[in-house]
Coordinates of C-alpha atoms and ligand atoms in Angstrom, one line a residue:
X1 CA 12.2 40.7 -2.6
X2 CA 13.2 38.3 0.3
X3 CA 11.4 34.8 -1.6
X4 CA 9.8 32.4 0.2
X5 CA 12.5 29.2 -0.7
X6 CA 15.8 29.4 -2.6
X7 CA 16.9 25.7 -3.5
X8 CA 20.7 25.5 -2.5
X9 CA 23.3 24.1 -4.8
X10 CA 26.5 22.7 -3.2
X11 CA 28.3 23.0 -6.2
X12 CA 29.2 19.4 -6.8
X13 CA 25.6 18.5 -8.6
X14 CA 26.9 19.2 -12.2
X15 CA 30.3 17.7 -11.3
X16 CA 28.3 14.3 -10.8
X17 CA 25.9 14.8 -13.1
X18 CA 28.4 14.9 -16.0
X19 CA 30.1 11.6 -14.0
X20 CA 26.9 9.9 -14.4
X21 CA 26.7 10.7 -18.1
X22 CA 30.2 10.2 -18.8
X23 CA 29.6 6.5 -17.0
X24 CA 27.1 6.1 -20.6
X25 CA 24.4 4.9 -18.2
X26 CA 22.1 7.3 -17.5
X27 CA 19.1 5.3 -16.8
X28 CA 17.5 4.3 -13.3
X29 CA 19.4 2.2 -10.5
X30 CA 23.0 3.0 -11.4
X31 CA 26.0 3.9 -9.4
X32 CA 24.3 7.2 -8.2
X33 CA 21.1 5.5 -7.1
X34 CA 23.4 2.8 -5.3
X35 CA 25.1 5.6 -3.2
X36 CA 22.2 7.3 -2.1
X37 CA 20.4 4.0 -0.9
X38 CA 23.3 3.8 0.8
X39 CA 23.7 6.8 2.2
X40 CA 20.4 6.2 3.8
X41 CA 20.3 3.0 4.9
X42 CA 23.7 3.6 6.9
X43 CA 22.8 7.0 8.2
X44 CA 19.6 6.0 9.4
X45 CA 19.3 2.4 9.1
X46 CA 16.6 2.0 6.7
X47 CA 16.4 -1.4 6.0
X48 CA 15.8 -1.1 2.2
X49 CA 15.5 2.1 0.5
X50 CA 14.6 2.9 -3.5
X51 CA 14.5 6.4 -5.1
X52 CA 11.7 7.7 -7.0
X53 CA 10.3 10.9 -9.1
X54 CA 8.8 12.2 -6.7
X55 CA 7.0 11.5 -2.8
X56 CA 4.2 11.2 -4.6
X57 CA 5.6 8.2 -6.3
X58 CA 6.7 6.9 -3.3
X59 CA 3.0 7.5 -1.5
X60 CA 1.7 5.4 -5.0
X61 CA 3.7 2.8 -4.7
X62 CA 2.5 2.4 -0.8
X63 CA -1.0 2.3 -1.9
X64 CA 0.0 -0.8 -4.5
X65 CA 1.7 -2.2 -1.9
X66 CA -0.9 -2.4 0.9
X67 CA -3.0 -3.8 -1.5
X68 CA -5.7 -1.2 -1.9
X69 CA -8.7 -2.6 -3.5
X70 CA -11.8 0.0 -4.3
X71 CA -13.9 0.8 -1.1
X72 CA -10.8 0.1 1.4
X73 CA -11.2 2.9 3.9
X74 CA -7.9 5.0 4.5
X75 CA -7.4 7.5 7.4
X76 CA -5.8 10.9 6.2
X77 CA -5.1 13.7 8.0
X78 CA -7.0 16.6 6.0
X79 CA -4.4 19.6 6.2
X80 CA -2.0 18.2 4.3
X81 CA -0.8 17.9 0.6
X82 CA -3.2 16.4 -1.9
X83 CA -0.8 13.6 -2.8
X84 CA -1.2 11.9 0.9
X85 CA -4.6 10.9 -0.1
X86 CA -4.6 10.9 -3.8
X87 CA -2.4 8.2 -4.3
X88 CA -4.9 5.8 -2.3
X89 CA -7.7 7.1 -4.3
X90 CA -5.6 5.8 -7.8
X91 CA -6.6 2.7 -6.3
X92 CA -10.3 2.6 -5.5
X93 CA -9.5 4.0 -1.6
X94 CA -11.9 5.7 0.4
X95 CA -10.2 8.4 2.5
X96 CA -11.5 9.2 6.0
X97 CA -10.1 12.4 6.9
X98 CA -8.7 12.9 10.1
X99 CA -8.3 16.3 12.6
X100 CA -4.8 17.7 13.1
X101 CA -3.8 18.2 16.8
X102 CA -5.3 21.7 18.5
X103 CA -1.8 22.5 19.1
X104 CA 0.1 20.8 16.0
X105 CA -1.0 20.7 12.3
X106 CA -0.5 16.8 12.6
X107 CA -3.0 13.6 13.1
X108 CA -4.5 13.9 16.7
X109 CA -3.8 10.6 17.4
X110 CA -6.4 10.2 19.9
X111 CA -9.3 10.4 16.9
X112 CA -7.7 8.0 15.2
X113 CA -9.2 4.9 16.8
X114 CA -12.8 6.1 16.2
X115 CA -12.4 6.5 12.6
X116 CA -11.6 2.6 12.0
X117 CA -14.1 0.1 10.3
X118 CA -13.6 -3.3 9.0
X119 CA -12.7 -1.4 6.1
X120 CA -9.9 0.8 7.4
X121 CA -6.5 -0.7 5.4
X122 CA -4.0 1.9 6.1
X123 CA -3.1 4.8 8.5
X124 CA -0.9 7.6 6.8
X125 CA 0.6 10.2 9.7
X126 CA 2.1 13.3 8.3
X127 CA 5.3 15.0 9.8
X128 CA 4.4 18.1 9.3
X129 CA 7.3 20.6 9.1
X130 CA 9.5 17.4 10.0
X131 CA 7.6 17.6 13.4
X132 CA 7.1 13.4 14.4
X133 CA 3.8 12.9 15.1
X134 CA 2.9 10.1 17.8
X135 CA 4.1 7.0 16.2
X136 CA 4.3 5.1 19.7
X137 CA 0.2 5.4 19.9
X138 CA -0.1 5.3 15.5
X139 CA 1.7 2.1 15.9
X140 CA 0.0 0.3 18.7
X141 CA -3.4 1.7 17.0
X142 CA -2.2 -0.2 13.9
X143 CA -0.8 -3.5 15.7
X144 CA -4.4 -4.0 17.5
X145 CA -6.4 -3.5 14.5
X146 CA -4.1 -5.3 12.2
X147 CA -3.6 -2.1 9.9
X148 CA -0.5 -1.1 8.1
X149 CA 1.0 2.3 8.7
X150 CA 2.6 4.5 6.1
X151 CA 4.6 7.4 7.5
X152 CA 4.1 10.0 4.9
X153 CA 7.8 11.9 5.7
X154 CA 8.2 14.1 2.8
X155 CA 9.4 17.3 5.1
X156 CA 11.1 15.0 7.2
X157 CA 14.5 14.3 6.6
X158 CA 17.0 14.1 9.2
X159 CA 14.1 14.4 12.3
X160 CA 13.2 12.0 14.9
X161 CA 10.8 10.6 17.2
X162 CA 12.2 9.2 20.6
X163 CA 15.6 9.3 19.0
X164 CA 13.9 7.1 15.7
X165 CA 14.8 8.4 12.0
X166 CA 11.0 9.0 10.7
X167 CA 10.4 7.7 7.7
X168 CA 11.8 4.3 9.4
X169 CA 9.0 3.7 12.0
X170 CA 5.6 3.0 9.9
X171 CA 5.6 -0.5 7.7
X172 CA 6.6 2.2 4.9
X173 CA 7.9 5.7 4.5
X174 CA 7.7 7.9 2.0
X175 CA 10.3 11.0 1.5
X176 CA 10.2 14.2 -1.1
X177 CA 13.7 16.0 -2.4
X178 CA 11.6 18.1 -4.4
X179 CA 13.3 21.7 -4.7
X180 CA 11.1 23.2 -1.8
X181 CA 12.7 20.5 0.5
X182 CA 16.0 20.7 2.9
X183 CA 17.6 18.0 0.3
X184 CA 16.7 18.1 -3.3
X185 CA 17.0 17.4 -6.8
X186 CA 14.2 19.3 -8.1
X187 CA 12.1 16.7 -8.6
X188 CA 13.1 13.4 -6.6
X189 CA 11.5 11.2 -3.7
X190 CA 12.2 8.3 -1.8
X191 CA 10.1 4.9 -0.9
X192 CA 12.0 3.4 2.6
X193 CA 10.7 -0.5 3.2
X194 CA 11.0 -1.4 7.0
X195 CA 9.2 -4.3 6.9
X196 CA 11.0 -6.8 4.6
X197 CA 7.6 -8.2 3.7
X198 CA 7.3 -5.6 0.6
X199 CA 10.9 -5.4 0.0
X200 CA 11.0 -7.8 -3.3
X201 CA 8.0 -6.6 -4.5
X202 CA 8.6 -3.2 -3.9
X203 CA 11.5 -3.5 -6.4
X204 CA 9.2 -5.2 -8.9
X205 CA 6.5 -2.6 -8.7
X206 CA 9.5 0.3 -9.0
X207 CA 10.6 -1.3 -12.4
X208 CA 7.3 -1.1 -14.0
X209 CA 5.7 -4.7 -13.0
X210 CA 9.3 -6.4 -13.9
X211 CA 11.7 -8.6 -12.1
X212 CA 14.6 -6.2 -13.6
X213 CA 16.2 -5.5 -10.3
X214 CA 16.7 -9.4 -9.9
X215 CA 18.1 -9.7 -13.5
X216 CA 20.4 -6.8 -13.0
X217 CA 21.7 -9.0 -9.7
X218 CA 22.4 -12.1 -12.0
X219 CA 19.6 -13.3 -9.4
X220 CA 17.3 -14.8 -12.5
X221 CA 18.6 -15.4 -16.6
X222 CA 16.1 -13.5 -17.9
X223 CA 13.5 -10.9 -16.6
X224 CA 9.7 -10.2 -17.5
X225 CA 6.2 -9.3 -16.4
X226 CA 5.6 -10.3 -13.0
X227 CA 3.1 -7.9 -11.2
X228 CA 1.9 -4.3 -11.8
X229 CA 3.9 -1.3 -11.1
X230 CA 4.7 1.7 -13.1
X231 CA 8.2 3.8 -13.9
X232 CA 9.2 4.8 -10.7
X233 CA 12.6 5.2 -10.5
X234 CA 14.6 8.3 -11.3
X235 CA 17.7 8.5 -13.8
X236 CA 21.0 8.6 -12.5
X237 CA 21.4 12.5 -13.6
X238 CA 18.9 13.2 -10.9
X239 CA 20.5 10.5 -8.3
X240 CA 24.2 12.6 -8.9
X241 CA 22.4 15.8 -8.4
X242 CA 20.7 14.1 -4.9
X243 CA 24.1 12.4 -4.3
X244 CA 25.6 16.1 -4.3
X245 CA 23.0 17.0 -1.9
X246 CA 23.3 14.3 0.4
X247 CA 27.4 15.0 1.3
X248 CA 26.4 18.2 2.5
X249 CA 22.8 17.3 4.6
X250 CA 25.0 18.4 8.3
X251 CA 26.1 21.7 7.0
X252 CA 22.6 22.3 5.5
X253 CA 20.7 21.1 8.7
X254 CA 23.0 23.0 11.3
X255 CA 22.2 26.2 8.8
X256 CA 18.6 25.2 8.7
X257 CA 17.8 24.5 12.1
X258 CA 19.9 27.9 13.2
X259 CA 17.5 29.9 11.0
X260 CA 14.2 27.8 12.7
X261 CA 15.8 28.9 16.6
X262 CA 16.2 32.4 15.9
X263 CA 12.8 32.8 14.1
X264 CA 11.5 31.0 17.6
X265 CA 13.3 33.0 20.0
X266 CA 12.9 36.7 18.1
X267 CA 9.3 35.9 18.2
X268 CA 8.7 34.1 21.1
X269 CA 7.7 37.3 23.3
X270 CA 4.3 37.6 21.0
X271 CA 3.5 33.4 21.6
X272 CA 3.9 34.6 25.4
X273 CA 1.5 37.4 24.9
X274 CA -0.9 35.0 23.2
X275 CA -0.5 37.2 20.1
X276 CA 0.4 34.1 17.7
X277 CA 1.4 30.9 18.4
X278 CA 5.1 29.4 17.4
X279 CA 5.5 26.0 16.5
X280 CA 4.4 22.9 19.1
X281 CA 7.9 20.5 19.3
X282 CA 6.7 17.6 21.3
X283 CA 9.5 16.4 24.0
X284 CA 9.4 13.2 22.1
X285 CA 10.1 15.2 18.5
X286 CA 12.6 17.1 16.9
X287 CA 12.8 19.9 14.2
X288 CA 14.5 19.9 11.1
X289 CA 14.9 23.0 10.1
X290 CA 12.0 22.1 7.2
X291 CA 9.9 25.3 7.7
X292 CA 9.0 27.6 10.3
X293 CA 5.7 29.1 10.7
X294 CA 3.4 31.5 12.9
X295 CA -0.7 30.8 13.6
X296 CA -2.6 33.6 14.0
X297 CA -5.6 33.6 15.8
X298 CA -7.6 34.3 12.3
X299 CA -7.6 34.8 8.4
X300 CA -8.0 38.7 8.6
X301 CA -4.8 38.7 10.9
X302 CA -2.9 36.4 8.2
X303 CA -4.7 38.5 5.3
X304 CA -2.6 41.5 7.0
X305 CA 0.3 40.4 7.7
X306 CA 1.0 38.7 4.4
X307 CA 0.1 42.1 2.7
X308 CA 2.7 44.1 5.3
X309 CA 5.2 42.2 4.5
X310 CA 4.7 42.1 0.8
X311 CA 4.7 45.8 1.1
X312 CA 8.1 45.3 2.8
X313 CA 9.4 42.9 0.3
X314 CA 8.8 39.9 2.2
X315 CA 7.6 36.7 0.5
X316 CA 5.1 34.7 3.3
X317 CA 3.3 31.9 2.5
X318 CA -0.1 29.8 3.5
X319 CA 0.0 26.2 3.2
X320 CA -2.9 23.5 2.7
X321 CA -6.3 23.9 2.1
X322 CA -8.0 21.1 4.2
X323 CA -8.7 18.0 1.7
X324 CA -11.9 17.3 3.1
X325 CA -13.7 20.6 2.1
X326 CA -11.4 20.6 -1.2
X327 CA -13.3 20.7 -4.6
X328 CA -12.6 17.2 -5.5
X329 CA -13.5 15.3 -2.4
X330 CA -15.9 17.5 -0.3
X331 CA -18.7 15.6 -1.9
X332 CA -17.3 12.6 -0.7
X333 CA -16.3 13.5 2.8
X334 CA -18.8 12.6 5.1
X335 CA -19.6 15.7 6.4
X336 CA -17.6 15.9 10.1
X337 CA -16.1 19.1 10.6
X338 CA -12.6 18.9 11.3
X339 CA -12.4 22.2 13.0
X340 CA -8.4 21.9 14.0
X341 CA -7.6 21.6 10.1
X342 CA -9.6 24.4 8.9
X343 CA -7.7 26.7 11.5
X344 CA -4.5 26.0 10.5
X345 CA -5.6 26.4 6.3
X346 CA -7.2 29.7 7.6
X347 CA -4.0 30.8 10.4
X348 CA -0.8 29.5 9.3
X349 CA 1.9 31.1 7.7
X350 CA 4.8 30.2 6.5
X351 CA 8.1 32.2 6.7
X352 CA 11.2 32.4 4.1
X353 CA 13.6 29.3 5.3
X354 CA 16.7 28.2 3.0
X355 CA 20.1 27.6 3.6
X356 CA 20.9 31.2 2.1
X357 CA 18.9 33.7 4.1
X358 CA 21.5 35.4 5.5
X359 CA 21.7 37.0 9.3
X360 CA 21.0 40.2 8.2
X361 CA 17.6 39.3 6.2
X362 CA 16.0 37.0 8.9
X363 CA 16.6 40.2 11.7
X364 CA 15.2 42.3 9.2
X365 CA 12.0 39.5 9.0
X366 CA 11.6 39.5 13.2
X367 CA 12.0 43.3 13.5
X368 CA 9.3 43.6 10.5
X369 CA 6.9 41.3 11.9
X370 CA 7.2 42.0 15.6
X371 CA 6.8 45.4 14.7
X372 CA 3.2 44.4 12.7
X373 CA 2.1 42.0 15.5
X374 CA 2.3 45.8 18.0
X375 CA -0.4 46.9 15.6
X376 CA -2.8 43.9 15.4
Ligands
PLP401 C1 3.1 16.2 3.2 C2 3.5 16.1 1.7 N1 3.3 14.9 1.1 C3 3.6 14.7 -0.2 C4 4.1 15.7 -0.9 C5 4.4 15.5 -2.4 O1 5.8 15.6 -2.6 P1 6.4 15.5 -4.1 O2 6.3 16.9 -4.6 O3 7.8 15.1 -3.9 O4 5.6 14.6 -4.9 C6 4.3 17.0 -0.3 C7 4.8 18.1 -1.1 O5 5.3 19.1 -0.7 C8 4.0 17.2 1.0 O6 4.1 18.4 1.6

């Protein structure tokens, strides 16, 4: 079977790993953490930049710092993971879920504006598939309504919007390095602080409510309970795993984004015959070789082609289930359709993309569903 995702190793991750453990500090924020902060923050000039367990960590720690208090409203797209909008509803939020694009699973900007009350706190955009959404329009939305924006970036790595790292555009940004991701380290994330106003207590809320970081500087003589905040930071065994990962992101992203161009052109002739439609990059946007997926024009169509290629050991894959119709929140949701974000939970599908699908397979994946498309 041709899976889905095949986390790459470099080769290096146990070499640092036993490093880190050899150092006899295993813990959060050591030398590991250090380098990949700052591997970020020169590469893309992140101003400040903390690891964490997970993006959904990272999202949790946005909510606490945007101050969420019950019955803030905060605007969501719907197709997207359930950890964009659960972490604001940790904290009392109410999410208002927004449309994607008709020709992009991401925030249609231009709805945006209609969703915000006095209530409205926060605007979280989703790249989805590392594809930028908007931010020039997000951000001037934000400015005139005095709203904070938190770029939820956790396909993201490594793309950009009008030549801007995302991640490094919204007030906050919010990364994954969880196994499915271009970078990983199984489980791992990353919080990225561009506006210095939340930098200190951003630290404070990442060492569980304490002023540790500032101890650990020789900044204060003693350190204590100062705020809430939780355990967010991962040990260093997980930072040398990342650390591996991150010396390697070129030669993963030239692989990556090679796989992502062929998919586009070996299918491109059925997007011309209207068949299915190939991926929407914006002239403002890049792609980051995160994943690469086909919409049909409905379910049946999907149903088919997943089963073909299962039948010729081919592992495809859906995505979201739109939030606002989910089990948990439909009740809540007040009661707009959101007809662009049903389509794409109904039509897209995703194809196998890791740095290991070799030449041979992905041909083998074109001719297969080219072939299947003839028949639909
Ligand atoms: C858009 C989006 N946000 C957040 C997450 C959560 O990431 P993590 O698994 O690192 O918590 C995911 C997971 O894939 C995601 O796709």
């Amino acid at each position: 079977m041709i899976p889905f995702n095949k986390p790459f190793l470099t080769g290096k991750e146990t070499q640092y790993i036993e490093q880190a453990v050899k150092s006899g500090k295993i813990s959060g924020n050591g030398i590991f953490t250090q380098k990949c902060h700052e591997f970020f923050q020169e590469r893309y000039g992140f101003k400040k930049c903390l690891l964490t367990t997970s993006c959904t960590d990272a999202l949790e720690m946005s909510a606490i710092l945007c101050d969420i208090q019950p019955g803030d409203e905060v605007i969501v797209p719907s197709f997207t993971f359930v950890s964009t909008a659960n972490a604001f509803v940790l904290r009392g939020a109410k999410i208002i879920f927004a449309d994607s694009r008709e020709d992009h699973p991401g925030i249609d900007e231009s709805k945006i504006e209609s969703l915000i009350t006095s209530r409205t706190k926060v605007i979280v955009p989703v790249h989805y598939a590392g594809i930028a959404c908007d931010m020039d329009i997000i951000m001037d939305i934000a400015n005139r309504h005095n709203l904070l924006v938190v770029e939820d970036a956790a396909q993201a790595v490594d793309s950009f919007y009008k030549g801007k790292p995302l991640g490094g555009i919204g007030h906050l940004g919010c990364f994954s390095f969880h196994e499915t991701k271009n970078v990983q380290s199984g489980e791992g994330g990353m919080l990225v602080i561009n506006d210095e106003q939340f930098s200190k207590r951003a630290e404070i809320i990442w060492e569980k409510g304490t002023n540790r970081s500032e101890f650990f500087r020789g900044e204060v003589d003693k350190y204590g309970w100062v705020d809430i905040g939780s355990s967010f930071l991962p040990s260093e065994v997980s930072a040398a795993f990342l650390f591996a990962q991150l010396e390697n992101l070129d030669t993963i992203q030239n692989r990556r984004k090679l796989i992502w161009e062929t998919y586009y052109d070996g299918l491109k002739s059925c997007d011309e015959k209207r068949i299915i439609k190939l991926p929407f990059v914006p002239e403002y946007a890049t792609q980051n070789g995160h994943l690469f997926y086909i919409v049909f024009s409905n379910l049946g169509e999907r149903t088919e082609m997943i089963s073909k290629l299962k039948k010729d050991r081919i592992d495809s894959v859906f995505h979201y289930l739109s939030l606002h119709s989910s089990p948990y929140y439909s009740s809540r949701h007040d009661s707009r359709d959101l007809i662009n974000a049903d389509l794409f939970s109904n039509n897209l599908l995703r194809l196998p993309l890791f740095y290991e699908l070799s030449n041979k397979h992905l041909e083998f994946i074109i001719r297969k569903i080219n072939k299947h498309l003839q028949e639909i």
